[in-house]
Amino acid sequence: MPSAKFQIERKCEICGKIFTAKTLTSKYCSKACSQTAYKQRKKEEQLEALKREKAARVPKDQPYLSIADASALFDIGRDTLYRLIRNKEVRYYNLGQRMTRICKADLQERFSLRPYNEKEKHKSKEVKTYRLEPEDCYTIGEISKKFGINDSTVYLHIRKYSIPTRQIGNYVYAPKSEIDNLYNH
């Protein structure tokens, strides 16, 4: 990341300490806070993946759901579900300790199902193909002139957004479609 040419005072998102940001995108005051934030993000991603798996395993024709299944399927907190039960806003049966079942139809009236696409699951596996022939691409110089930016900035964006390139002789080519999408927003 490029370094800031002026002083930016920020508050660390983890410890709350005020620090001088070294880059425009700095969020944490130290490497330890950055690692803590990374671990938190990974833990949240794992929990989300577990909830999605649990939601996918719930039978579609089951009229009554356990608290855990309802929480996973509708993306609702346990406290909210118990509050609905306490206020008698949903039908439920208590079959014993830790065996409360909630009416799925009542929850469907109030909440939508957890957003889940099979496409999201396979999205990372899709490979985009490009035609990297000179007539379908811009050179770095053409990009610089057309959009009024520096060559080094173009290279930075190409690396940052993983835009494919092809070098023929002294010229580096990048697909027109990707460059136009990037700079015409």
mmCIF file of C-alpha atoms in Angstrom, residues 12-155:
data_model
loop_
_atom_site.group_PDB
_atom_site.id
_atom_site.type_symbol
_atom_site.label_atom_id
_atom_site.label_comp_id
_atom_site.label_asym_id
_atom_site.label_seq_id
_atom_site.Cartn_x
_atom_site.Cartn_y
_atom_site.Cartn_z
ATOM 1 C CA CYS A 12 -7.605 0.959 16.529
ATOM 2 C CA GLU A 13 -10.644 -1.254 15.881
ATOM 3 C CA ILE A 14 -9.400 -3.881 18.341
ATOM 4 C CA CYS A 15 -7.870 -2.144 21.358
ATOM 5 C CA GLY A 16 -9.297 1.377 20.891
ATOM 6 C CA LYS A 17 -5.866 3.036 21.109
ATOM 7 C CA ILE A 18 -5.288 6.199 19.015
ATOM 8 C CA PHE A 19 -2.453 5.753 16.493
ATOM 9 C CA THR A 20 -0.955 7.451 13.447
ATOM 10 C CA ALA A 21 -1.943 5.477 10.357
ATOM 11 C CA LYS A 22 0.941 4.481 8.091
ATOM 12 C CA THR A 23 -1.326 3.964 5.069
ATOM 13 C CA LEU A 24 -4.734 5.232 4.017
ATOM 14 C CA THR A 25 -6.327 1.877 4.801
ATOM 15 C CA SER A 26 -4.730 1.190 8.225
ATOM 16 C CA LYS A 27 -7.251 -0.050 10.797
ATOM 17 C CA TYR A 28 -5.050 -1.480 13.540
ATOM 18 C CA CYS A 29 -2.315 0.022 15.675
ATOM 19 C CA SER A 30 0.015 -2.980 15.710
ATOM 20 C CA LYS A 31 0.679 -6.384 14.220
ATOM 21 C CA ALA A 32 -0.789 -8.025 17.331
ATOM 22 C CA CYS A 33 -4.116 -6.198 16.838
ATOM 23 C CA SER A 34 -4.077 -7.060 13.140
ATOM 24 C CA GLN A 35 -3.557 -10.754 13.938
ATOM 25 C CA THR A 36 -6.342 -10.636 16.548
ATOM 26 C CA ALA A 37 -8.722 -9.161 13.963
ATOM 27 C CA TYR A 38 -7.684 -11.817 11.433
ATOM 28 C CA LYS A 39 -8.382 -14.601 13.941
ATOM 29 C CA GLN A 40 -11.794 -13.090 14.736
ATOM 30 C CA ARG A 41 -12.700 -12.914 11.033
ATOM 31 C CA LYS A 42 -11.651 -16.525 10.466
ATOM 32 C CA LYS A 43 -13.635 -17.693 13.491
ATOM 33 C CA GLU A 44 -16.750 -15.844 12.260
ATOM 34 C CA GLU A 45 -16.327 -17.377 8.793
ATOM 35 C CA GLN A 46 -16.088 -20.864 10.319
ATOM 36 C CA LEU A 47 -19.216 -20.291 12.432
ATOM 37 C CA GLU A 48 -21.084 -19.001 9.384
ATOM 38 C CA ALA A 49 -20.017 -22.064 7.389
ATOM 39 C CA LEU A 50 -21.208 -24.354 10.196
ATOM 40 C CA LYS A 51 -24.590 -22.579 10.283
ATOM 41 C CA ARG A 52 -24.947 -22.922 6.514
ATOM 42 C CA GLU A 53 -24.144 -26.640 6.713
ATOM 43 C CA LYS A 54 -26.660 -27.118 9.522
ATOM 44 C CA ALA A 55 -29.314 -25.192 7.567
ATOM 45 C CA ALA A 56 -28.685 -27.363 4.514
ATOM 46 C CA ARG A 57 -29.189 -30.556 6.579
ATOM 47 C CA VAL A 58 -32.614 -29.552 7.980
ATOM 48 C CA PRO A 59 -35.353 -31.588 6.221
ATOM 49 C CA LYS A 60 -37.616 -29.393 4.076
ATOM 50 C CA ASP A 61 -40.852 -31.126 5.101
ATOM 51 C CA GLN A 62 -40.283 -30.914 8.879
ATOM 52 C CA PRO A 63 -43.140 -28.792 10.373
ATOM 53 C CA TYR A 64 -41.503 -28.167 13.773
ATOM 54 C CA LEU A 65 -37.866 -27.184 14.283
ATOM 55 C CA SER A 66 -35.491 -27.290 17.212
ATOM 56 C CA ILE A 67 -34.098 -23.965 18.431
ATOM 57 C CA ALA A 68 -30.707 -24.683 16.856
ATOM 58 C CA ASP A 69 -32.254 -25.652 13.510
ATOM 59 C CA ALA A 70 -34.515 -22.588 13.466
ATOM 60 C CA SER A 71 -31.585 -20.346 14.324
ATOM 61 C CA ALA A 72 -29.495 -21.787 11.506
ATOM 62 C CA LEU A 73 -32.293 -21.940 8.940
ATOM 63 C CA PHE A 74 -33.686 -18.422 9.489
ATOM 64 C CA ASP A 75 -30.486 -16.709 10.678
ATOM 65 C CA ILE A 76 -32.136 -15.625 13.931
ATOM 66 C CA GLY A 77 -30.539 -15.459 17.355
ATOM 67 C CA ARG A 78 -31.547 -17.893 20.091
ATOM 68 C CA ASP A 79 -32.620 -15.000 22.331
ATOM 69 C CA THR A 80 -35.047 -13.792 19.654
ATOM 70 C CA LEU A 81 -36.557 -17.255 19.325
ATOM 71 C CA TYR A 82 -37.011 -17.607 23.074
ATOM 72 C CA ARG A 83 -38.542 -14.101 23.238
ATOM 73 C CA LEU A 84 -41.066 -15.101 20.553
ATOM 74 C CA ILE A 85 -41.909 -18.206 22.583
ATOM 75 C CA ARG A 86 -42.207 -16.219 25.826
ATOM 76 C CA ASN A 87 -44.521 -13.661 24.167
ATOM 77 C CA LYS A 88 -46.545 -16.501 22.586
ATOM 78 C CA GLU A 89 -46.012 -15.087 19.082
ATOM 79 C CA VAL A 90 -45.199 -18.522 17.635
ATOM 80 C CA ARG A 91 -46.622 -21.968 18.241
ATOM 81 C CA TYR A 92 -44.278 -24.327 20.043
ATOM 82 C CA TYR A 93 -44.120 -27.578 21.953
ATOM 83 C CA ASN A 94 -41.857 -28.314 24.873
ATOM 84 C CA LEU A 95 -41.145 -32.039 24.735
ATOM 85 C CA GLY A 96 -38.744 -32.010 27.662
ATOM 86 C CA GLN A 97 -35.505 -30.396 28.695
ATOM 87 C CA ARG A 98 -33.707 -28.974 25.633
ATOM 88 C CA MET A 99 -36.431 -30.333 23.377
ATOM 89 C CA THR A 100 -38.434 -27.211 22.479
ATOM 90 C CA ARG A 101 -39.866 -27.327 18.959
ATOM 91 C CA ILE A 102 -41.066 -24.205 17.106
ATOM 92 C CA CYS A 103 -43.624 -24.109 14.300
ATOM 93 C CA LYS A 104 -41.777 -23.558 11.021
ATOM 94 C CA ALA A 105 -44.818 -21.943 9.346
ATOM 95 C CA ASP A 106 -45.037 -19.251 12.053
ATOM 96 C CA LEU A 107 -41.356 -18.411 11.565
ATOM 97 C CA GLN A 108 -41.757 -18.292 7.779
ATOM 98 C CA GLU A 109 -44.485 -15.652 8.189
ATOM 99 C CA ARG A 110 -42.122 -13.401 10.173
ATOM 100 C CA PHE A 111 -38.671 -14.117 8.716
ATOM 101 C CA SER A 112 -37.148 -15.089 5.407
ATOM 102 C CA LEU A 113 -34.907 -18.107 5.080
ATOM 103 C CA ARG A 114 -31.164 -17.714 5.361
ATOM 104 C CA PRO A 115 -29.814 -16.523 2.022
ATOM 105 C CA TYR A 116 -28.071 -19.492 0.467
ATOM 106 C CA ASN A 117 -27.068 -19.949 -3.140
ATOM 107 C CA GLU A 118 -25.448 -22.992 -4.625
ATOM 108 C CA LYS A 119 -23.792 -20.543 -7.026
ATOM 109 C CA GLU A 120 -21.945 -18.882 -4.096
ATOM 110 C CA LYS A 121 -20.512 -22.248 -3.198
ATOM 111 C CA HIS A 122 -19.147 -22.790 -6.700
ATOM 112 C CA LYS A 123 -18.358 -19.155 -7.473
ATOM 113 C CA SER A 124 -14.731 -19.421 -6.431
ATOM 114 C CA LYS A 125 -14.263 -22.453 -8.690
ATOM 115 C CA GLU A 126 -15.446 -20.622 -11.832
ATOM 116 C CA VAL A 127 -12.569 -19.540 -14.025
ATOM 117 C CA LYS A 128 -13.030 -16.473 -16.145
ATOM 118 C CA THR A 129 -11.458 -16.705 -19.578
ATOM 119 C CA TYR A 130 -10.121 -13.743 -21.498
ATOM 120 C CA ARG A 131 -9.094 -13.168 -25.068
ATOM 121 C CA LEU A 132 -5.681 -11.518 -24.728
ATOM 122 C CA GLU A 133 -5.117 -10.654 -28.365
ATOM 123 C CA PRO A 134 -3.824 -7.105 -28.997
ATOM 124 C CA GLU A 135 -7.082 -6.021 -30.691
ATOM 125 C CA ASP A 136 -9.079 -6.970 -27.536
ATOM 126 C CA CYS A 137 -6.688 -5.308 -25.089
ATOM 127 C CA TYR A 138 -5.246 -1.959 -24.056
ATOM 128 C CA THR A 139 -1.550 -1.385 -23.546
ATOM 129 C CA ILE A 140 -0.476 0.157 -20.250
ATOM 130 C CA GLY A 141 0.314 3.410 -22.067
ATOM 131 C CA GLU A 142 -3.149 3.507 -23.649
ATOM 132 C CA ILE A 143 -4.781 2.972 -20.260
ATOM 133 C CA SER A 144 -2.705 5.787 -18.767
ATOM 134 C CA LYS A 145 -3.652 8.233 -21.534
ATOM 135 C CA LYS A 146 -7.322 7.250 -21.728
ATOM 136 C CA PHE A 147 -8.049 7.422 -18.001
ATOM 137 C CA GLY A 148 -5.459 10.052 -17.035
ATOM 138 C CA ILE A 149 -3.555 7.979 -14.491
ATOM 139 C CA ASN A 150 0.071 7.079 -13.938
ATOM 140 C CA ASP A 151 1.623 3.888 -15.367
ATOM 141 C CA SER A 152 2.638 2.761 -11.883
ATOM 142 C CA THR A 153 -0.962 3.199 -10.676
ATOM 143 C CA VAL A 154 -2.197 1.062 -13.570
ATOM 144 C CA TYR A 155 0.259 -1.698 -12.630
#
